Short mmCIF file of C-alpha atoms and ligand atoms in Angstrom, two decimals:
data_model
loop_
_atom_site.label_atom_id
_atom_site.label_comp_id
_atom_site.label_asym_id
_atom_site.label_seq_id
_atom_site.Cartn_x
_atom_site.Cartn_y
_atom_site.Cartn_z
CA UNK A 30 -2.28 53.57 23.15
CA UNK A 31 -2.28 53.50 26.68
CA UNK A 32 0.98 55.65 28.63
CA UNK A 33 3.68 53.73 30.34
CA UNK A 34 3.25 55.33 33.52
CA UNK A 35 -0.70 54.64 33.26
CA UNK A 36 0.04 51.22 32.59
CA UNK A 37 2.89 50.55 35.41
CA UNK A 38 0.34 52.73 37.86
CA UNK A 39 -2.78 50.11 36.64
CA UNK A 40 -0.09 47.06 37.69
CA UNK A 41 1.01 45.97 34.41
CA UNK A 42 4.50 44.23 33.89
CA UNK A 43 6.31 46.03 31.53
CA UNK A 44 9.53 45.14 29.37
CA UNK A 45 10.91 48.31 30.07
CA UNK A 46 9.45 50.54 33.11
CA UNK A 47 8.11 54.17 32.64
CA UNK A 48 10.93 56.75 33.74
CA UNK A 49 10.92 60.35 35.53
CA UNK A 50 12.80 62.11 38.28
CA UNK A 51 12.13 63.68 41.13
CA UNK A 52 12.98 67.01 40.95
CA UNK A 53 13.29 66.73 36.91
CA UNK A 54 12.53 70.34 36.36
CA UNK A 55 15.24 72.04 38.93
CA UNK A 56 18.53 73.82 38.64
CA UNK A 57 20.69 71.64 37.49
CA UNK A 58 19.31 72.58 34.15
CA UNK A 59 20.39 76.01 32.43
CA UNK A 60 17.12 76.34 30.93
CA UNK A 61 15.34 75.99 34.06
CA UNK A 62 17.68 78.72 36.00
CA UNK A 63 17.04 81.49 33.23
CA UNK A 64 13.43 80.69 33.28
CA UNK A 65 13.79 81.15 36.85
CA UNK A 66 15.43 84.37 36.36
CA UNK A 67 12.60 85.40 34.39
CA UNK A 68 10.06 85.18 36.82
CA UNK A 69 12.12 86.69 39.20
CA UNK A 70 12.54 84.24 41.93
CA UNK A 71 11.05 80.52 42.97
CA UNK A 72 7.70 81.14 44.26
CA UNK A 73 7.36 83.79 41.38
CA UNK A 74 7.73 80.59 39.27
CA UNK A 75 5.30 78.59 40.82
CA UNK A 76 2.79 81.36 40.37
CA UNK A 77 3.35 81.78 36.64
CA UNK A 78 1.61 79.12 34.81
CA UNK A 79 3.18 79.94 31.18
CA UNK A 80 6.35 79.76 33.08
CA UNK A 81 5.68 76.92 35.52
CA UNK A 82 4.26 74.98 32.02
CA UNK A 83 7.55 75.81 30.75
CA UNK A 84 9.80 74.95 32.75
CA UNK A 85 7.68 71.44 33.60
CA UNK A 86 8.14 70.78 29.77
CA UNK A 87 12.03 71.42 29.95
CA UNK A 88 12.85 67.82 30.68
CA UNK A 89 10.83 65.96 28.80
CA UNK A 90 11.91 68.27 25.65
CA UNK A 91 15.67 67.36 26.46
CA UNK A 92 15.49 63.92 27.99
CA UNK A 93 11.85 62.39 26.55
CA UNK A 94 10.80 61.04 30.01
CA UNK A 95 7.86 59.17 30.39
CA UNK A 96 5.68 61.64 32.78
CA UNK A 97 6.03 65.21 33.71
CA UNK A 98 5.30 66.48 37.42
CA UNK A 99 3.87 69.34 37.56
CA UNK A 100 5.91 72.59 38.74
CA UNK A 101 4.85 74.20 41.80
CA UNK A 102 6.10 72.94 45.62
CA UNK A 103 4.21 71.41 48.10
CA UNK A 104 4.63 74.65 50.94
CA UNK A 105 2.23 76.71 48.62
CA UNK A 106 -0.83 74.65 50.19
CA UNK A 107 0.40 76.04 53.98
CA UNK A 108 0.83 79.30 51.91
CA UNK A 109 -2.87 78.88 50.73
CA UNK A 110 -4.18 78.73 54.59
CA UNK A 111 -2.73 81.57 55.41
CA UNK A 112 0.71 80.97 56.62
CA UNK A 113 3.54 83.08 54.99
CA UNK A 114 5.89 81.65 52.76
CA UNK A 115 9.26 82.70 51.47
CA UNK A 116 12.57 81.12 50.34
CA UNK A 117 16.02 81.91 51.50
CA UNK A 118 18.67 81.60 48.93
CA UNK A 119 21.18 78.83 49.40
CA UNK A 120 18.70 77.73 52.88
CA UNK A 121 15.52 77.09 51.91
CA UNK A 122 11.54 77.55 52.89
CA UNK A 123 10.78 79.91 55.55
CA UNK A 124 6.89 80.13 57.28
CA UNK A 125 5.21 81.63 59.76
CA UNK A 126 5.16 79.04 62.67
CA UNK A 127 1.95 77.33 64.09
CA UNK A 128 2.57 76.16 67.56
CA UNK A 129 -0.66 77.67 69.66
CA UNK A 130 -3.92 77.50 69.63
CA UNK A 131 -3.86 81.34 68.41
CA UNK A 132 -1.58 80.39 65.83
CA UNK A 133 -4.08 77.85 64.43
CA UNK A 134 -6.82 80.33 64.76
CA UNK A 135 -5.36 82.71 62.29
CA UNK A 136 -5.40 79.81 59.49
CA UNK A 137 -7.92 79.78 57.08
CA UNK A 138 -10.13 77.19 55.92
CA UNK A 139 -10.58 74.81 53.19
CA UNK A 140 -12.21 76.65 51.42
CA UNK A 141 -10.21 79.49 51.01
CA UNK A 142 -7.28 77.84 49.46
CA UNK A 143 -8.22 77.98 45.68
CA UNK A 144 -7.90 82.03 46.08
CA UNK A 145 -4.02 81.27 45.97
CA UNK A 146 -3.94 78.15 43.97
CA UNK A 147 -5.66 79.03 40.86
CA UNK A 148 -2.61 79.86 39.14
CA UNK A 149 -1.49 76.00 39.34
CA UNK A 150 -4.80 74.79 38.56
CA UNK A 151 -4.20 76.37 35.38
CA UNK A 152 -0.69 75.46 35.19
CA UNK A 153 -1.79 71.42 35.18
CA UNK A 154 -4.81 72.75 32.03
CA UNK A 155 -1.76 74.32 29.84
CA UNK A 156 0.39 71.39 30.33
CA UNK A 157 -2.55 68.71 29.65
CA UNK A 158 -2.59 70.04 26.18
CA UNK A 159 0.72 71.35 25.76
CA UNK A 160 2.46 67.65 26.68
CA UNK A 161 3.12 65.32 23.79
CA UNK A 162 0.28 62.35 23.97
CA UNK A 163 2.63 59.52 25.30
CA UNK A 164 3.45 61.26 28.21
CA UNK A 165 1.90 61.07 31.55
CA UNK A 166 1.32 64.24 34.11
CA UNK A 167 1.39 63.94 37.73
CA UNK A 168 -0.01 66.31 40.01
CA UNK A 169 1.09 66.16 43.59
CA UNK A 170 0.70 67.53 47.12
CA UNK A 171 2.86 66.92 50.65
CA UNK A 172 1.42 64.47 52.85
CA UNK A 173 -0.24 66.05 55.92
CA UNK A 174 2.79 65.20 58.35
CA UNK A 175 5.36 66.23 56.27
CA UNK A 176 3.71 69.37 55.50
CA UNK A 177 3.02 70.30 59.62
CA UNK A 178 6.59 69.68 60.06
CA UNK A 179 7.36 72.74 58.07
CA UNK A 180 4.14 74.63 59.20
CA UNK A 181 4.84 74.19 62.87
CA UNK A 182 9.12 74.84 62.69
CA UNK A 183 9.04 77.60 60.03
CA UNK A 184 11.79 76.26 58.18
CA UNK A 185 13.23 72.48 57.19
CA UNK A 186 14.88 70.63 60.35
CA UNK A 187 17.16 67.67 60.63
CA UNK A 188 14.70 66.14 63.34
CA UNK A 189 11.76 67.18 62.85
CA UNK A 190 12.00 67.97 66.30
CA UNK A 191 8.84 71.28 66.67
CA UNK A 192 6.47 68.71 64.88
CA UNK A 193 7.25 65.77 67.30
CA UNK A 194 6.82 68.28 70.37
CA UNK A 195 3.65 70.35 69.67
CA UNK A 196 2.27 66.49 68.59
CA UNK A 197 3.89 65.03 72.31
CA UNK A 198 2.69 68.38 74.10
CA UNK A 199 -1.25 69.27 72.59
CA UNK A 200 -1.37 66.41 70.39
CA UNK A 201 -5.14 67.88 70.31
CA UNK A 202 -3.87 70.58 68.12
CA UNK A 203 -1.68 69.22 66.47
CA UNK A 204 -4.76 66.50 64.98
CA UNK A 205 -6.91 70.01 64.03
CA UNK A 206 -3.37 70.81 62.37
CA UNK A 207 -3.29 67.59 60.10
CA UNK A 208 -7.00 67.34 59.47
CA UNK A 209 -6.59 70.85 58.15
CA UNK A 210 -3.96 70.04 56.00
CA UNK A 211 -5.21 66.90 55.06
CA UNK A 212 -8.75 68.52 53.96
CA UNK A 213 -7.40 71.18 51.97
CA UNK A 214 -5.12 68.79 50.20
CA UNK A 215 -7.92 66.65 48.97
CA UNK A 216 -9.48 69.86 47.49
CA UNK A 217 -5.65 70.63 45.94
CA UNK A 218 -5.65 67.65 44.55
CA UNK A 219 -9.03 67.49 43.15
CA UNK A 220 -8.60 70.47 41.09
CA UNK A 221 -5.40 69.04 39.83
CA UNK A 222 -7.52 66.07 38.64
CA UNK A 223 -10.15 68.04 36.97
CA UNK A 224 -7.36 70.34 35.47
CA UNK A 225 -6.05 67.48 33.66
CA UNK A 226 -3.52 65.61 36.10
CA UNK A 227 -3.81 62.11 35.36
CA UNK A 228 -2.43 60.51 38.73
CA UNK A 229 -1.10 62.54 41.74
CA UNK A 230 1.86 61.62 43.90
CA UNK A 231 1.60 62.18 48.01
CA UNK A 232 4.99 63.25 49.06
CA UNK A 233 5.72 62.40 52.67
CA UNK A 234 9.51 63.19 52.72
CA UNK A 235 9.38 62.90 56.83
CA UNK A 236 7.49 60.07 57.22
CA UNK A 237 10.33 58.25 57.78
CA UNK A 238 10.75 60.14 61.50
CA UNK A 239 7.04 58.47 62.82
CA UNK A 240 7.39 55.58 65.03
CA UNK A 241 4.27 53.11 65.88
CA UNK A 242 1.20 54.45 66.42
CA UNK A 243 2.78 58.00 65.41
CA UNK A 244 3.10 56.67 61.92
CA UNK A 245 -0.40 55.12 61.81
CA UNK A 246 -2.26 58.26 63.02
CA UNK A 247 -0.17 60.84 61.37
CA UNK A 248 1.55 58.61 57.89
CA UNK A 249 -0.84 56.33 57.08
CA UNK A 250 -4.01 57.28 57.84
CA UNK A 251 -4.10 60.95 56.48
CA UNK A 252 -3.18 59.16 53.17
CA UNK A 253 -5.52 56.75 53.45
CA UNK A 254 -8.23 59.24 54.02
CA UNK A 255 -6.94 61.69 50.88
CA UNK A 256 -6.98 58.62 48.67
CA UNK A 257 -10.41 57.25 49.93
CA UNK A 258 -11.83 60.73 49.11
CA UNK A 259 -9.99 61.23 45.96
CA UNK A 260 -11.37 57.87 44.95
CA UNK A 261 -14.59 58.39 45.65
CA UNK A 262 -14.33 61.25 43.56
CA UNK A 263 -12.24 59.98 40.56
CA UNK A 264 -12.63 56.21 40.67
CA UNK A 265 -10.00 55.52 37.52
CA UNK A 266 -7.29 58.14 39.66
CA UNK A 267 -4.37 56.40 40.29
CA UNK A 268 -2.13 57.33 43.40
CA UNK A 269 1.84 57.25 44.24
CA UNK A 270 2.01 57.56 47.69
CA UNK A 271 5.94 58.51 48.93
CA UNK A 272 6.31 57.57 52.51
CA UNK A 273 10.24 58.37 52.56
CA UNK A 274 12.51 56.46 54.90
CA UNK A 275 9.70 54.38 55.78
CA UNK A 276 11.67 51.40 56.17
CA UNK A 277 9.61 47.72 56.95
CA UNK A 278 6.52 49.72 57.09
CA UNK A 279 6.76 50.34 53.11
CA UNK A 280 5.23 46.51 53.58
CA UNK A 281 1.46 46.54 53.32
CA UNK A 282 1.46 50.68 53.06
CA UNK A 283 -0.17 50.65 49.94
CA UNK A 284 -3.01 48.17 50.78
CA UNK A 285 -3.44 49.95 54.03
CA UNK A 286 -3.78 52.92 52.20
CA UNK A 287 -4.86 52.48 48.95
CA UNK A 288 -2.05 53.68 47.10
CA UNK A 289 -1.57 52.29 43.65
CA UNK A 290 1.69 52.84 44.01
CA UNK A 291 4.58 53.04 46.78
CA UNK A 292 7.80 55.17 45.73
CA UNK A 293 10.41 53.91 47.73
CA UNK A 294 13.86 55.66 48.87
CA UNK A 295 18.12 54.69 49.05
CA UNK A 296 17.39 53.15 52.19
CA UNK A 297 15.90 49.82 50.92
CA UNK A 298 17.33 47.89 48.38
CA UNK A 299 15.04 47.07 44.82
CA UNK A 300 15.69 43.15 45.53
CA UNK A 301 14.27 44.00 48.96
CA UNK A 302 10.76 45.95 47.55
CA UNK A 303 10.39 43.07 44.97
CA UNK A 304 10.06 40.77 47.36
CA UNK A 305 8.07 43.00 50.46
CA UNK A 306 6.73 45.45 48.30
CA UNK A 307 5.69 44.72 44.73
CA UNK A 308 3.71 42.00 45.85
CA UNK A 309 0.97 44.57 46.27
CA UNK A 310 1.14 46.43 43.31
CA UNK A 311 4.00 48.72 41.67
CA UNK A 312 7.14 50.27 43.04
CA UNK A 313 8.81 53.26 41.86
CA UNK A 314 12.58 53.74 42.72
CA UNK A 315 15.14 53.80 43.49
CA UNK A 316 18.42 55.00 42.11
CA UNK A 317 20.40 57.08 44.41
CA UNK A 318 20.56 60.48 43.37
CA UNK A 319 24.43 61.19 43.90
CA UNK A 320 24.74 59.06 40.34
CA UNK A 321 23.56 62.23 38.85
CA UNK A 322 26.49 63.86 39.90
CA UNK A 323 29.20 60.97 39.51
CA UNK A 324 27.87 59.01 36.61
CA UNK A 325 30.44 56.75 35.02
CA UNK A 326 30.03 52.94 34.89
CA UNK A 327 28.51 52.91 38.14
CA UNK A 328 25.54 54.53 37.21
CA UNK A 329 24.59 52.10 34.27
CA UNK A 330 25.48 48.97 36.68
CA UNK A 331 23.06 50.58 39.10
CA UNK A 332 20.56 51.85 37.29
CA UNK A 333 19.76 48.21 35.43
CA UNK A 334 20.74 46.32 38.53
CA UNK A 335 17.30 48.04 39.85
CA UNK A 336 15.74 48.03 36.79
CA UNK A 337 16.01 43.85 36.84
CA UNK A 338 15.48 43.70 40.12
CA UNK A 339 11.67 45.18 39.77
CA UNK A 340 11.41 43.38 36.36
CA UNK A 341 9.10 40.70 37.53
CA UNK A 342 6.20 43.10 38.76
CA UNK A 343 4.75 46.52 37.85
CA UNK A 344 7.80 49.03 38.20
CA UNK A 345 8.05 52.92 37.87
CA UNK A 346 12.14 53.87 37.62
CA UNK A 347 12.85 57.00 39.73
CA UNK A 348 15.37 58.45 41.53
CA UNK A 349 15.21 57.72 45.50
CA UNK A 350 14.92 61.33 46.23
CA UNK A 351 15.26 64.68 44.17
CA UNK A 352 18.11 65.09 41.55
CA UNK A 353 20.42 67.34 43.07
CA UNK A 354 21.70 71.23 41.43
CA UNK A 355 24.74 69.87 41.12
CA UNK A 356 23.91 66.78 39.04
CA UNK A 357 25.33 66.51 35.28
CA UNK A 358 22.35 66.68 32.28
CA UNK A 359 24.60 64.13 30.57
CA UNK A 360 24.05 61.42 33.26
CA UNK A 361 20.22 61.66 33.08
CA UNK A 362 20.39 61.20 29.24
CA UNK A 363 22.94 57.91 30.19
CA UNK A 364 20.63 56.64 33.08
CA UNK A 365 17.56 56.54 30.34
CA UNK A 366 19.97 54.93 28.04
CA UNK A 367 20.75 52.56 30.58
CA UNK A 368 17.40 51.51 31.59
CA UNK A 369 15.90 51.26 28.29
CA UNK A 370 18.68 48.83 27.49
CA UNK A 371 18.77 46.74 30.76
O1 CP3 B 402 9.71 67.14 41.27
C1 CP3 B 402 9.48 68.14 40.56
O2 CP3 B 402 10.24 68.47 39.61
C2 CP3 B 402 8.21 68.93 40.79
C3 CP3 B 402 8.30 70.12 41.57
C4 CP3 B 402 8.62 69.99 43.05
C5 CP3 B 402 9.38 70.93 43.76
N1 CP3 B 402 9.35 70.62 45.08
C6 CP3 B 402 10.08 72.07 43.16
C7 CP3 B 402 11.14 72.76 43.92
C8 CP3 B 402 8.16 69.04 43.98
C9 CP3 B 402 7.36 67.79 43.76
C10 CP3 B 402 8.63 69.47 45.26
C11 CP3 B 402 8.32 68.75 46.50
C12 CP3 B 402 8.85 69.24 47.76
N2 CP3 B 402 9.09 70.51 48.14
C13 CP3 B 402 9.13 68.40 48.86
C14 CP3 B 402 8.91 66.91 48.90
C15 CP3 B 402 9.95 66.14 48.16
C16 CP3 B 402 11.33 66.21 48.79
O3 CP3 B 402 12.21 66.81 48.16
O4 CP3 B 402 11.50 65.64 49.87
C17 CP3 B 402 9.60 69.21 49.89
C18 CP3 B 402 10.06 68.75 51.26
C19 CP3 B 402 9.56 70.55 49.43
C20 CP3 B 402 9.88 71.79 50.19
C21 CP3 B 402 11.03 72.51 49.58
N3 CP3 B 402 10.98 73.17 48.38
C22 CP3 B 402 12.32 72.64 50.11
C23 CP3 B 402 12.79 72.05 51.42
C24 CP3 B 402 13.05 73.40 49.20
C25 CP3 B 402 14.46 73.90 49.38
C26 CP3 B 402 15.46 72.86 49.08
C27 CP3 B 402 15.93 72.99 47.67
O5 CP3 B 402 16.01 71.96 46.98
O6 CP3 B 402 16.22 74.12 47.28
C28 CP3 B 402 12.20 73.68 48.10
C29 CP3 B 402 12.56 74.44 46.88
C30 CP3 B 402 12.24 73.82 45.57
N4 CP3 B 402 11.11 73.13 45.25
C31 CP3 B 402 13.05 73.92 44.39
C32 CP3 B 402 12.35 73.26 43.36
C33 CP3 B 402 12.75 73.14 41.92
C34 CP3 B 402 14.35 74.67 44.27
C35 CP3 B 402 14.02 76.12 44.24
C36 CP3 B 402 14.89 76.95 43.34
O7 CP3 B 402 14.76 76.85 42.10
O8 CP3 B 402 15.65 77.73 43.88
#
């Protein structure tokens, strides 16, 4: 018995698509805040695989999804090269900031990364036996771009304005800055893989800010080199490549890439990525996360409305970004419902 996910990832048209959430493990469950509390705080988490495990099995245990993601975040790879990492309550991630050359020259190099990341390496081996045998585990990293937007501002911006300067101003360093990145997240993901991950998802939540060539040097080619390498590597691996607010250049992003699979935000509509998307392999999308917190009818009619929409072609239902802390438990149990029914 093949999984869903597997099968939706390999391009198969399903009755009923494979479902998970971004952000599935995350406070809007209790379980997940005292588990939290446990560890002490959010990176404390990530570090702990028995907790990390735990807290990764949380929603499939209460809502029986069809993959788990694996818990950790994707700032612990800038962490890894040497940047320093810590989260504000109620703000967010905080860095170090990388905007000179001396900056860069403090980062370490690919190599040095597993020192930090071991503990998730063996988060993914608990989970690959711990998970029950119809469900699917992703790994994941950020895409390159999306991670230098954090590396070079320190924080999370509206804009994404530090990025787009140091990239206008020394777009030298700023390439040394996403081949960096981009290297150590092949070697991230790698160990994922051989840790028991059976695809991993690319999350480029910014890509969406790249215009023209920016987006071809700095979106799409990064992830095309990760999944050429990864690939090479893994040749069965499939990949889920998130370039977020992409808009018309979702179309032909996976071929150009690779990608097995495109995840696709709000900002198109399913009808729209049946017809410009699916036609080169699956989609995974797209309900819009505020239904977590409103429910009601409207969450059924728009949860199958998608759910028919991608019928005709290989289809992964998500969210189109992360379930929010404020989001009801009750409406993820009623979105299942409702997709499983469509
Ligand atoms: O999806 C999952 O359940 C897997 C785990 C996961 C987390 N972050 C856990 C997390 C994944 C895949 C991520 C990805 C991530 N992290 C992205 C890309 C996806 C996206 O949301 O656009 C980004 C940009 C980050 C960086 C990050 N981590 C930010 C900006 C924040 C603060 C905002 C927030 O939601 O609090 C985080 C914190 C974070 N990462 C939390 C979780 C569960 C909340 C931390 C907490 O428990 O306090």
């Amino acid at each position: 018995m093949t999984k869903l996910l597997m099968r939706a990832l390999a391009g198969e048209t399903l009755p009923t698509p494979p479902i998970w959430m971004m952000r599935q493990a995350g406070r809007y469950l209790p379980e997940y805040r005292a588990t939290r509390a446990k560890a002490g705080d959010f990176l404390s988490l990530c570090y702990n695989p028995e907790l990390a495990a735990e807290v990764t099995l949380q929603p499939i245990r209460r809502f029986g999804f069809d993959a788990a993601i694996l818990f950790a975040d994707i700032l612990l790879v800038p962490q890894a090269l040497g940047a320093d990492l810590w989260f504000v309550t109620g703000e967010g991630p905080r860095l170090s900031t990388i905007t000179t050359e001396a900056d860069f020259a403090k980062l370490g190099t690919v190599d040095d990364i597993h020192d930090t990341l071991s503990p998730i390496y063996e988060t993914v081996n608990i989970l690959s036996q711990a998970l029950p045998k119809e469900t699917a585990l992703i790994g994941f990293a950020g895409a390159p771009w999306t991670v230098a937007t954090y590396m070079v501002a320190g924080k999370g911006t509206k804009d994404q304005g530090p990025a787009h300067m140091l990239k206008d101003e020394n777009r030298d360093l700023f390439v040394r800055l996403i081949d960096r990145i981009t290297d150590a997240t092949i070697e991230y993901l790698s160990k994922q893989v051989e840790a028991g991950a059976e695809t991993v998802k690319i999350f480029d939540s910014w890509a969406g800010s790249l215009r023209g060539q920016d987006f071809d040097d700095f979106a799409l080619e990064p992830a095309k080199k990760i999944i050429k390498e990864l690939k090479a590597r893994f040749p069965d691996l499939p990949v889920i490549a998130f370039p977020r607010e992409a808009g018309d250049r979702y179309i032909g992003f996976a071929k150009a890439t690779g990608a097995d699979c495109v995840a696709i935000d709000n900002s198109v509509s399913a009808e729209w990525a049946a017809k410009n998307v699916q036609v080169d392999g699956c989609v995974q999308g797209n309900l819009a996360s505020s239904h977590m917190v409103t429910g009601g009818q409207a969450l059924v009619d728009e949860a199958q409305a998608i759910t028919r929409a991608l019928r005709g072609g290989p289809h992964v239902f998500n969210l189109g970004h992360g379930i929010t802390p404020d989001a009801d438990p009750d409406n993820v149990a009623r979105m299942i419902e409702a997709v499983r029914s469509a």
